[in-house]
PDB file of C-alpha atoms in Angstrom:
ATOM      1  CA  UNK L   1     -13.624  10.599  74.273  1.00  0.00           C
ATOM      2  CA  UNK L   2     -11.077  11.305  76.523  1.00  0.00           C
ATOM      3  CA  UNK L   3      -8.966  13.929  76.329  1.00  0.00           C
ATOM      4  CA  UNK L   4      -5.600  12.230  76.016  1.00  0.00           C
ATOM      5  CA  UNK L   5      -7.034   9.101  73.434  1.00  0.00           C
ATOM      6  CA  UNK L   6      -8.324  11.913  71.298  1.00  0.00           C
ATOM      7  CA  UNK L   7      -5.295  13.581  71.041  1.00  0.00           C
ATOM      8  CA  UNK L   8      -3.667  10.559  70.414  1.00  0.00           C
ATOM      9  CA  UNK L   9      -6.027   9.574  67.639  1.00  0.00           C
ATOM     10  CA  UNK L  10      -5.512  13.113  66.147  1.00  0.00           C
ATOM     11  CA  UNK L  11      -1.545  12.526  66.045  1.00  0.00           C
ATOM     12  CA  UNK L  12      -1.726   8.823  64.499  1.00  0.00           C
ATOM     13  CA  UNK L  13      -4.532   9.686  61.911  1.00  0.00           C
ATOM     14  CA  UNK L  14      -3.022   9.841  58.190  1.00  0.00           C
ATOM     15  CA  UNK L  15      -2.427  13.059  56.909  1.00  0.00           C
ATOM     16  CA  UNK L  16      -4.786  14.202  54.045  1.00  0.00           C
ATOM     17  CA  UNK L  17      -2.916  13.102  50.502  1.00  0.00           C
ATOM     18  CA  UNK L  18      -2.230  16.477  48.850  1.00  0.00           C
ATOM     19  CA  UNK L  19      -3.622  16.381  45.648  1.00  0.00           C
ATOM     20  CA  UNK L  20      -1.224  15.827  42.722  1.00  0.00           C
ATOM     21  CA  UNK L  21      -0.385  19.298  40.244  1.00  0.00           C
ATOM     22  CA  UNK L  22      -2.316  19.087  37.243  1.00  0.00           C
ATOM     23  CA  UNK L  23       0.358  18.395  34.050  1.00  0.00           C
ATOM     24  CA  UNK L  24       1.305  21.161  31.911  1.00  0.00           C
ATOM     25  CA  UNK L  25      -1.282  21.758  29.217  1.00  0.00           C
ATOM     26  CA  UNK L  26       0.261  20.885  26.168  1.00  0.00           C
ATOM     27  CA  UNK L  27      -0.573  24.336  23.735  1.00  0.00           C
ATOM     28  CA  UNK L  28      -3.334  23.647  20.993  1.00  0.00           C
ATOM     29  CA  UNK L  29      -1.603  23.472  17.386  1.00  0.00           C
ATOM     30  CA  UNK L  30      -3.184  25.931  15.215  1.00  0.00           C
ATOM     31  CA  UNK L  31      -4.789  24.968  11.684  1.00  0.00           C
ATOM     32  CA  UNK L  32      -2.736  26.806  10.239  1.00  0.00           C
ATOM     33  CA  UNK L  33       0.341  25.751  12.369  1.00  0.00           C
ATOM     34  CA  UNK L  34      -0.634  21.764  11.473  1.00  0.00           C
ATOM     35  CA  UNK L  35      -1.082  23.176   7.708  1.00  0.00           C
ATOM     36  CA  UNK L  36       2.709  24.680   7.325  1.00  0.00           C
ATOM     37  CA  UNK L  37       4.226  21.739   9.648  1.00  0.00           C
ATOM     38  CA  UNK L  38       2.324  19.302   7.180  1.00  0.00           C
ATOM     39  CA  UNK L  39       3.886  21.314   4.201  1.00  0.00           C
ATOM     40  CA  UNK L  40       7.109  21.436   5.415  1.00  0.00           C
ATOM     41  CA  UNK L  41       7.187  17.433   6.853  1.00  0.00           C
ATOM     42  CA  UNK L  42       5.754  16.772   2.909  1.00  0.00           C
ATOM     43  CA  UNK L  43       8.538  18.585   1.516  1.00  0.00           C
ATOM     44  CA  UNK L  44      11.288  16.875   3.972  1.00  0.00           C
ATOM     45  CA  UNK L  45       9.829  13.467   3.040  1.00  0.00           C
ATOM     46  CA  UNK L  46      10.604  13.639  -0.681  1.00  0.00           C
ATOM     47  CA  UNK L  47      13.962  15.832  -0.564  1.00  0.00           C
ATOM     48  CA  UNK L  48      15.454  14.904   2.392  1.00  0.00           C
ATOM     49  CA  UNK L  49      13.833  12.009   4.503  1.00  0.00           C
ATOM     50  CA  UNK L  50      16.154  11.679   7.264  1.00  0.00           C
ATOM     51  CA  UNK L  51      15.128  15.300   8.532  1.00  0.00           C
ATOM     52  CA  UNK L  52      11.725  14.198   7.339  1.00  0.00           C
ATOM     53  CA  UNK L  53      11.947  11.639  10.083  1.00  0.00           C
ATOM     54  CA  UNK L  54      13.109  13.944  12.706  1.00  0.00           C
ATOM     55  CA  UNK L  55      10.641  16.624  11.968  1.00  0.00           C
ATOM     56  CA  UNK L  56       7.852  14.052  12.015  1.00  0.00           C
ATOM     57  CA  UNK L  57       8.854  12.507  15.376  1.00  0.00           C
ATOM     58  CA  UNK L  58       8.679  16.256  16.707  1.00  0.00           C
ATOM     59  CA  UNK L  59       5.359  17.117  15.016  1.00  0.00           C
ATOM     60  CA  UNK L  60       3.716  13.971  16.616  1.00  0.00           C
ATOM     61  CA  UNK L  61       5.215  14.951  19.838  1.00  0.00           C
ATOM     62  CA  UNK L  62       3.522  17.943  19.876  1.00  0.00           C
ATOM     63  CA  UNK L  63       0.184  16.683  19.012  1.00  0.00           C
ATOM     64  CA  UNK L  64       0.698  15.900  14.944  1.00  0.00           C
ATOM     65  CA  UNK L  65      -1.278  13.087  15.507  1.00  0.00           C
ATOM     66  CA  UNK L  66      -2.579  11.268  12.310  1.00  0.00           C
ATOM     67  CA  UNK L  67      -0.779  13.602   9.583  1.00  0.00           C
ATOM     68  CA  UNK L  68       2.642  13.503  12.061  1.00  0.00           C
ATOM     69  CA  UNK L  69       2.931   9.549  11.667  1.00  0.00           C
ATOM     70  CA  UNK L  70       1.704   9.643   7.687  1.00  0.00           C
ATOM     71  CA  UNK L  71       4.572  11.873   6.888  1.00  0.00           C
ATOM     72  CA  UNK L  72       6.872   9.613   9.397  1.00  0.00           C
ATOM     73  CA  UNK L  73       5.480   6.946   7.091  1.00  0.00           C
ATOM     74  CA  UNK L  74       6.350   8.551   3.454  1.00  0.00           C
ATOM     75  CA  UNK L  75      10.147   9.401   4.877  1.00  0.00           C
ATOM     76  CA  UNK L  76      10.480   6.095   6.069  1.00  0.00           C
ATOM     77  CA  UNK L  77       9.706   4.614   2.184  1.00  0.00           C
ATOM     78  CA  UNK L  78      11.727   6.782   0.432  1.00  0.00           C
ATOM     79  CA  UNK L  79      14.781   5.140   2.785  1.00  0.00           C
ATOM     80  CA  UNK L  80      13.560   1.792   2.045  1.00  0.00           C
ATOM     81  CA  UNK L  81      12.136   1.223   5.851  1.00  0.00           C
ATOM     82  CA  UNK L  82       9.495  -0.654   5.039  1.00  0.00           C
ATOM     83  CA  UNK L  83       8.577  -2.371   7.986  1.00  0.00           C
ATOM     84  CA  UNK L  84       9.059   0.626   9.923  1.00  0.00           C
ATOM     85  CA  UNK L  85       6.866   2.592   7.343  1.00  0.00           C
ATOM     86  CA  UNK L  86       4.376  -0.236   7.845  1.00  0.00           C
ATOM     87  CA  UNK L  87       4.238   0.446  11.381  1.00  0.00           C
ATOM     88  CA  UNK L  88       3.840   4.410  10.984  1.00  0.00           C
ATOM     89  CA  UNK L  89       0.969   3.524   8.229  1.00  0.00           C
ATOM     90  CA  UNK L  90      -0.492   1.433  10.515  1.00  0.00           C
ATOM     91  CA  UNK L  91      -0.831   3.602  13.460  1.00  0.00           C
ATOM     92  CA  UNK L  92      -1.941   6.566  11.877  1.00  0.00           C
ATOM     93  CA  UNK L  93      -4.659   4.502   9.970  1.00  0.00           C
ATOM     94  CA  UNK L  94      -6.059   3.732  13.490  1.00  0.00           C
ATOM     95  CA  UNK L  95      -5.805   7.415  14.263  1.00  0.00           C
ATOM     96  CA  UNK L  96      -7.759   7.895  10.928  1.00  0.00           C
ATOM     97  CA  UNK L  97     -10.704   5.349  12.169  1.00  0.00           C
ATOM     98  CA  UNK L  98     -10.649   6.718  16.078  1.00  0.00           C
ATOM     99  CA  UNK L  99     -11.482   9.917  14.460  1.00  0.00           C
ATOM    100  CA  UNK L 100     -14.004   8.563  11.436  1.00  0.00           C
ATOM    101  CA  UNK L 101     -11.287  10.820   9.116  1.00  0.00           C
ATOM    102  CA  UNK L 102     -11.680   9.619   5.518  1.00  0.00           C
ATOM    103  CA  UNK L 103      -8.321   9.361   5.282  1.00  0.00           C
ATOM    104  CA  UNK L 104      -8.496   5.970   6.982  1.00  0.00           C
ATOM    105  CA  UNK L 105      -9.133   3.851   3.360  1.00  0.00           C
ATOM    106  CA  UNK L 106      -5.829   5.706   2.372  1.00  0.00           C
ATOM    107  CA  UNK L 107      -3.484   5.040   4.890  1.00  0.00           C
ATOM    108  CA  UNK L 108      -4.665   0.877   5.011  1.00  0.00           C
ATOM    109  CA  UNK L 109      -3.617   0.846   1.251  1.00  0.00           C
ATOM    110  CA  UNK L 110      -0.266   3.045   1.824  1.00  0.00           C
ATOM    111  CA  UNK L 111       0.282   0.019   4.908  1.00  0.00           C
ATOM    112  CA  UNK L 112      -0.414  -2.897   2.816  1.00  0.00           C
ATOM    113  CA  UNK L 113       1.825  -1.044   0.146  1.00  0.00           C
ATOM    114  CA  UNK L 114       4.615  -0.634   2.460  1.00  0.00           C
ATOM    115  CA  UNK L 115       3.927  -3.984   3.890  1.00  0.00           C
ATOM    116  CA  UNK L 116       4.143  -5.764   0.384  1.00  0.00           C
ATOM    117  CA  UNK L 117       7.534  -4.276  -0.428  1.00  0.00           C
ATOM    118  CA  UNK L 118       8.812  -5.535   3.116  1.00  0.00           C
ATOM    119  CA  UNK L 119       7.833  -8.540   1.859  1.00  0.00           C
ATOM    120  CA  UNK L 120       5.715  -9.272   4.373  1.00  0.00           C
ATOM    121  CA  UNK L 121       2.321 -10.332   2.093  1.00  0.00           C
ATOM    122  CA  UNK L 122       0.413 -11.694   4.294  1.00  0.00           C
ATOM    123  CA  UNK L 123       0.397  -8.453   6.609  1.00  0.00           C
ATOM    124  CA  UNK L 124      -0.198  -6.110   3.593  1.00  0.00           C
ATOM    125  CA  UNK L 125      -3.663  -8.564   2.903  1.00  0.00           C
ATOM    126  CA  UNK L 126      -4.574  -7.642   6.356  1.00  0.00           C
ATOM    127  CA  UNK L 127      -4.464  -3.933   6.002  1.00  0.00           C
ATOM    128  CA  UNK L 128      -6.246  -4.058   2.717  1.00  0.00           C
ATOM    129  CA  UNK L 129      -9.020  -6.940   4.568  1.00  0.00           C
ATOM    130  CA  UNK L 130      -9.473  -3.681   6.797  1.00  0.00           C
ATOM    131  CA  UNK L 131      -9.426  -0.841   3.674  1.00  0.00           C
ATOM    132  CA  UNK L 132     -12.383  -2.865   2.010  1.00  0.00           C
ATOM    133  CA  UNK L 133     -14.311  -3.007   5.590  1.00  0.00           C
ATOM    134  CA  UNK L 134     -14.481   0.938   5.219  1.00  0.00           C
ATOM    135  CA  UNK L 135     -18.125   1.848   5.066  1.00  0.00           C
ATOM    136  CA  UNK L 136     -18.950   4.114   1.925  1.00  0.00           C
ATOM    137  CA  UNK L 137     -16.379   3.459   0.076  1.00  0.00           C
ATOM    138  CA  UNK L 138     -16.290   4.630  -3.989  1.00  0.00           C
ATOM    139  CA  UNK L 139     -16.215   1.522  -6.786  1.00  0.00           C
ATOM    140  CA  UNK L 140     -13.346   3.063  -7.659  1.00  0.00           C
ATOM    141  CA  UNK L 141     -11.357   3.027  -4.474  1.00  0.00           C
ATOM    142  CA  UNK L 142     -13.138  -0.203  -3.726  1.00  0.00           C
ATOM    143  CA  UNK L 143     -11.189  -1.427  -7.048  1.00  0.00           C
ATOM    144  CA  UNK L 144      -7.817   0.135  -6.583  1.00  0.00           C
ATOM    145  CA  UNK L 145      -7.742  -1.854  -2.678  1.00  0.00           C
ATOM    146  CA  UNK L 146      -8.787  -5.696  -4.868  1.00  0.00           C
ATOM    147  CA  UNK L 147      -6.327  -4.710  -7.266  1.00  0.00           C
ATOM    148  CA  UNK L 148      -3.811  -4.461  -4.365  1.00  0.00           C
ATOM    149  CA  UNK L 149      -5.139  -7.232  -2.571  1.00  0.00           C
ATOM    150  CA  UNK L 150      -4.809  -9.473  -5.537  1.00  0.00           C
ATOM    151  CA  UNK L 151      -1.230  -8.151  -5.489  1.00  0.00           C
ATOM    152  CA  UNK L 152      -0.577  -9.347  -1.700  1.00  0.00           C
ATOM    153  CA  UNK L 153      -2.332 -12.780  -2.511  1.00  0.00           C
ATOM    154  CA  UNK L 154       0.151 -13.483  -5.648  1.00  0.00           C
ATOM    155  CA  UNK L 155       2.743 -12.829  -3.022  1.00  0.00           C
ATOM    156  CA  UNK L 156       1.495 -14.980  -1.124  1.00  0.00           C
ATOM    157  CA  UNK L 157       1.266 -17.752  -3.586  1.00  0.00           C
ATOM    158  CA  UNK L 158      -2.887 -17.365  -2.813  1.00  0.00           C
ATOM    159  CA  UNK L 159      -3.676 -17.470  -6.680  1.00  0.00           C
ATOM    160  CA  UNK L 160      -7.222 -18.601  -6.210  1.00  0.00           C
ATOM    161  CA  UNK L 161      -7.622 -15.284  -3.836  1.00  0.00           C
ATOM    162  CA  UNK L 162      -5.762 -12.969  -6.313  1.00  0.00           C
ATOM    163  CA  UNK L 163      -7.739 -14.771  -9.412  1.00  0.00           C
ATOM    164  CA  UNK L 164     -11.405 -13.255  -7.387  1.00  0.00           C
ATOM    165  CA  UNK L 165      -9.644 -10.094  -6.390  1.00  0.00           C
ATOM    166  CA  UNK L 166      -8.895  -9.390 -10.218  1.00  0.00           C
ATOM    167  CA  UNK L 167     -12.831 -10.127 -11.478  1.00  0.00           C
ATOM    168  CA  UNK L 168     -13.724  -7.691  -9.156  1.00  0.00           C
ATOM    169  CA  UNK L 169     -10.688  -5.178  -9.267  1.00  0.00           C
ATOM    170  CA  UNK L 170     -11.787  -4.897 -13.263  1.00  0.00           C
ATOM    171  CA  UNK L 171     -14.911  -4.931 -12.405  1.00  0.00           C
ATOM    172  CA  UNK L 172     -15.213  -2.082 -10.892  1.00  0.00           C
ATOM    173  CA  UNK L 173     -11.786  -0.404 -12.288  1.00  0.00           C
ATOM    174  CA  UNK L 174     -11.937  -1.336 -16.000  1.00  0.00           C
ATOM    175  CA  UNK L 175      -9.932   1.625 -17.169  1.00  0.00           C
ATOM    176  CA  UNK L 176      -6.946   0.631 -14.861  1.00  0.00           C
ATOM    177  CA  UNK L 177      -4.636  -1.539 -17.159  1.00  0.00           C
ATOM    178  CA  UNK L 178      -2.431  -2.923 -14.338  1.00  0.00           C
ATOM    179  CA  UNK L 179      -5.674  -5.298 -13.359  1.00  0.00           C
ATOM    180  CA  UNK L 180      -5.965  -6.546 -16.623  1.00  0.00           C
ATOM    181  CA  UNK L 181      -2.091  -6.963 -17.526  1.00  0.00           C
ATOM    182  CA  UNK L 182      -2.486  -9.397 -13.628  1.00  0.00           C
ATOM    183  CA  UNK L 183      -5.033 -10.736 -14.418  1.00  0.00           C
ATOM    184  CA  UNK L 184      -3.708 -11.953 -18.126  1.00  0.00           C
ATOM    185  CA  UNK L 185      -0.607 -13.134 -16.403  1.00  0.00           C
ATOM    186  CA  UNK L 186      -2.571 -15.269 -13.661  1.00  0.00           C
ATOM    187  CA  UNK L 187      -4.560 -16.761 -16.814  1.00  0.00           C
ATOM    188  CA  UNK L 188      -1.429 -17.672 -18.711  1.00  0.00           C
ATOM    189  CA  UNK L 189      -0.276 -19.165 -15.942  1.00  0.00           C
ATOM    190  CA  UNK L 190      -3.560 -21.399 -15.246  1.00  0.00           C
ATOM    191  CA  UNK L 191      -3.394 -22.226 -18.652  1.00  0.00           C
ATOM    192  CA  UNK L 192      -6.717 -20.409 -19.625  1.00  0.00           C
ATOM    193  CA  UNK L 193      -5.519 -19.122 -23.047  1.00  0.00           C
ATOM    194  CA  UNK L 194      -9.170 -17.086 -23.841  1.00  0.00           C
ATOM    195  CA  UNK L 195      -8.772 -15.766 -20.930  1.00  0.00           C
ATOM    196  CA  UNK L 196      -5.560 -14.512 -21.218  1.00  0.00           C
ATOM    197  CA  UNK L 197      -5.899 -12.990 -24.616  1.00  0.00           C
ATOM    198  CA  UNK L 198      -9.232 -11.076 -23.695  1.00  0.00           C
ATOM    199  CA  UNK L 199      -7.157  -9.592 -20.464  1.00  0.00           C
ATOM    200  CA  UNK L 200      -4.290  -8.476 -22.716  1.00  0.00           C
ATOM    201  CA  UNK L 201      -5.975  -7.418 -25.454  1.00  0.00           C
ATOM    202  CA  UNK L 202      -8.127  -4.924 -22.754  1.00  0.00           C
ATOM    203  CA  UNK L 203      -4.911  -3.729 -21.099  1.00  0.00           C
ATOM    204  CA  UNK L 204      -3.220  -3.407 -24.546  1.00  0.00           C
ATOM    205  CA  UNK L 205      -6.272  -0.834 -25.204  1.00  0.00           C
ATOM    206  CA  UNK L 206      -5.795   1.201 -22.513  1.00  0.00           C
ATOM    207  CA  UNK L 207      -2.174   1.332 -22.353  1.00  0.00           C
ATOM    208  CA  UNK L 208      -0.295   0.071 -25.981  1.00  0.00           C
ATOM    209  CA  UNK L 209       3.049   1.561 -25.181  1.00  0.00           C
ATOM    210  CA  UNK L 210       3.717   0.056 -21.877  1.00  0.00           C
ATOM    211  CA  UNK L 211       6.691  -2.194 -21.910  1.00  0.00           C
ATOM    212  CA  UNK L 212       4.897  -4.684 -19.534  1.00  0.00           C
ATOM    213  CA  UNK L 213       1.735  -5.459 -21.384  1.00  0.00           C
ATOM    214  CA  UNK L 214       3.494  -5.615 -24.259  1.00  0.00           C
ATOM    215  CA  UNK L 215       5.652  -8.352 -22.702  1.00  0.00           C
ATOM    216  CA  UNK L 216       3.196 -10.575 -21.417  1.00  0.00           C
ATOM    217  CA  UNK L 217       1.398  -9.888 -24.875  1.00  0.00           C
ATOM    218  CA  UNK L 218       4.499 -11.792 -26.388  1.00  0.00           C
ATOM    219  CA  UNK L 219       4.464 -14.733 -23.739  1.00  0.00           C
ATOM    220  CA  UNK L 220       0.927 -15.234 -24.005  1.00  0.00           C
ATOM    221  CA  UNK L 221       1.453 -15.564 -27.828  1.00  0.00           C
ATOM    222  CA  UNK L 222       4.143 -17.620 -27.348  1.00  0.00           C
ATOM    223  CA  UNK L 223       2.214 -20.026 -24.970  1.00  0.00           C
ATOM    224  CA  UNK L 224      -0.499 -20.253 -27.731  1.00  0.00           C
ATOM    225  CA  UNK L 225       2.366 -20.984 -30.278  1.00  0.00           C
ATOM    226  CA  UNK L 226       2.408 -17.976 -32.074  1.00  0.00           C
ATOM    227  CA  UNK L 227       5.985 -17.093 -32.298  1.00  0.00           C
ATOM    228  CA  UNK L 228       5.813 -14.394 -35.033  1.00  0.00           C
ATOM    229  CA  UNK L 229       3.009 -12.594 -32.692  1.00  0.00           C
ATOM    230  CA  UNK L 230       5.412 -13.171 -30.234  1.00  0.00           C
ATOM    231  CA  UNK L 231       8.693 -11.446 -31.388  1.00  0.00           C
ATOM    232  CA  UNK L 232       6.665  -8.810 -32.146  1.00  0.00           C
ATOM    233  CA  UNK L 233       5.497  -8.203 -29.341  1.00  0.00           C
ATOM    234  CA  UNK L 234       8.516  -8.380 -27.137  1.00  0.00           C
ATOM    235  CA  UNK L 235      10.314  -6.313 -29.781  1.00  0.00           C
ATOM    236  CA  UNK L 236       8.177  -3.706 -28.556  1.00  0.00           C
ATOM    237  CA  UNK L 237       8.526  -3.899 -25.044  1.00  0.00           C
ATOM    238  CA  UNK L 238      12.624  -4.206 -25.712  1.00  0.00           C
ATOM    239  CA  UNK L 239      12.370  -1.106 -27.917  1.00  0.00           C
ATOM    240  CA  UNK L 240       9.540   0.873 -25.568  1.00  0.00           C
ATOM    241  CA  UNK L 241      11.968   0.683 -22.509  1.00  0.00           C
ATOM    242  CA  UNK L 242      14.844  -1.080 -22.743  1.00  0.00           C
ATOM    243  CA  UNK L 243      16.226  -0.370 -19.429  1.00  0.00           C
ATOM    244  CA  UNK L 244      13.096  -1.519 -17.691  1.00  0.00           C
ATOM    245  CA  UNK L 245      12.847  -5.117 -16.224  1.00  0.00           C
ATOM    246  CA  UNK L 246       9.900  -6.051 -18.781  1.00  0.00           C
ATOM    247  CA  UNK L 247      12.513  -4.221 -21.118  1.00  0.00           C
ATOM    248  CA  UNK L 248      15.394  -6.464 -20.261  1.00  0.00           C
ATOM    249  CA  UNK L 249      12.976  -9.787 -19.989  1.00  0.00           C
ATOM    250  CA  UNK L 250      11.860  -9.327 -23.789  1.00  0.00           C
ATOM    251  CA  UNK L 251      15.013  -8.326 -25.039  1.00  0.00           C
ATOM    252  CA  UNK L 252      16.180 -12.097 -23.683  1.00  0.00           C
ATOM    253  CA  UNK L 253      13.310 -13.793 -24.815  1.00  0.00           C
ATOM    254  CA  UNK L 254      14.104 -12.474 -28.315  1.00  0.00           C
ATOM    255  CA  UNK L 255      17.432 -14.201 -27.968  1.00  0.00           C
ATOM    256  CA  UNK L 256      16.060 -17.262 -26.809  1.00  0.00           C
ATOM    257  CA  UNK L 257      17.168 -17.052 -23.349  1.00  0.00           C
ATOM    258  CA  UNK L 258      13.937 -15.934 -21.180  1.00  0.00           C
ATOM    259  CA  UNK L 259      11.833 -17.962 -19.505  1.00  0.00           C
ATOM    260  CA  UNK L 260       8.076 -16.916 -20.821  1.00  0.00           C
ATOM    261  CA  UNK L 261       6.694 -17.972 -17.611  1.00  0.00           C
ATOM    262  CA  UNK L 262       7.910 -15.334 -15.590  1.00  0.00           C
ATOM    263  CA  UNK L 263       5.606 -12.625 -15.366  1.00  0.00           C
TER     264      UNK L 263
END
């Protein structure tokens, strides 16, 4: 080449593209740093939630991950942030299943949970969908997620959903009274009588001084005609816990003014 059109191509050739500084490596949380933050977030989350929150949000920026956003999550439902709770759940159950952590089943349910009391049903049935496609999961924890699933399906008037959830939620949770004091209530209101005194008469077994089975126990006796059974019955829940909302419901229904289909 000649001299002056390689000097020429020298001086118009780009200039090499320095590389760019690696970023900061962000320092390793210890185990036992992640155990004490996780303590101390815990703590926050049930005394004071609003520094909950903050210390969360500072945990996960420093690599919390999973455990950071679960604590974020509890704060958030002791202030009543549901949706935001859902959220939190949420993202740190995908953490959970990125990482195979057998935490995942746990943080679906605490999502749907949060998700129900936002009153968003039909969200909370998706996170429990996703809890029961959990390989390995216990009967038991299989039960507890169709007992909540059944819950989200009532909510969202799905009756015929909640109604299979229930079979299998006592299924494979028979000593949990809450599935059989639902799945009374969804018999009552079908009209299926039998069924609704063998459900009531199991969760009256397992739990006889609960305000709320005893409640139902009088509406189901009242649906059958059995008003003597029925007084009874609410009389207990009135007297069991009067300040409860089963409580308050029998007390009116002993005066005549509930409504018996209510659950």
């Amino acid at each position: 080449m000649v001299p002056f059109l390689a000097a020429l191509a020298a001086a118009t050739a780009p200039l090499p593209v320095p590389p760019k500084p690696a970023a900061p490596a962000r320092p390793a949380i210890s185990q036992e740093d992640h155990k004490a933050r996780g303590a101390r977030c815990g703590a926050l989350a049930e005394s004071a939630p609003e520094k909950a929150i903050d210390e969360a949000k500072a945990w996960q920026a420093a690599g919390g991950g999973m455990a950071a956003r679960q604590c974020l999550g509890i704060a958030q439902s002791n202030l009543g942030q549901w949706r935001e709770a859902t959220d939190s759940f949420e993202a740190a159950a995908k953490d959970a299943l990125l990482d195979d952590n057998q935490m995942t089943v746990v943080l679906w349910m605490q999502a749907g949970n949060a998700a129900l009391a936002a009153d968003e049903p039909v969200r909370a049935k998706g996170s429990f969908d996703r809890a029961l496609l959990i390989p390995g999961l216990s009967d038991e924890m299989k039960g507890e997620v169709y007992l909540d699933r059944a819950r989200a399906n009532v909510a969202a008037n799905d009756m015929a959903g909640a109604r299979v959830d229930l079979e299998q939620a006592t299924r494979l949770v028979p000593r949990d009274p809450l599935g059989w004091l639902l799945r009374a209530n969804l018999a009552r209101k079908a009209k299926d009588l039998p069924l609704a005194f063998t459900a009531i008469r199991e969760a009256t077994k397992l739990a006889p001084n609960d305000a709320s089975v005893a409640y139902e126990a009088g509406n189901i006796a009242a649906a059958s005609g059995n008003m003597d059974d029925a007084r009874a019955a609410w009389t207990r829940a009135a007297t069991a816990a009067p300040e409860s909302n089963a409580g308050k419901a029998a007390a009116l229904a002993l005066r005549g003014e509930g409504d018996e289909s209510q659950p």
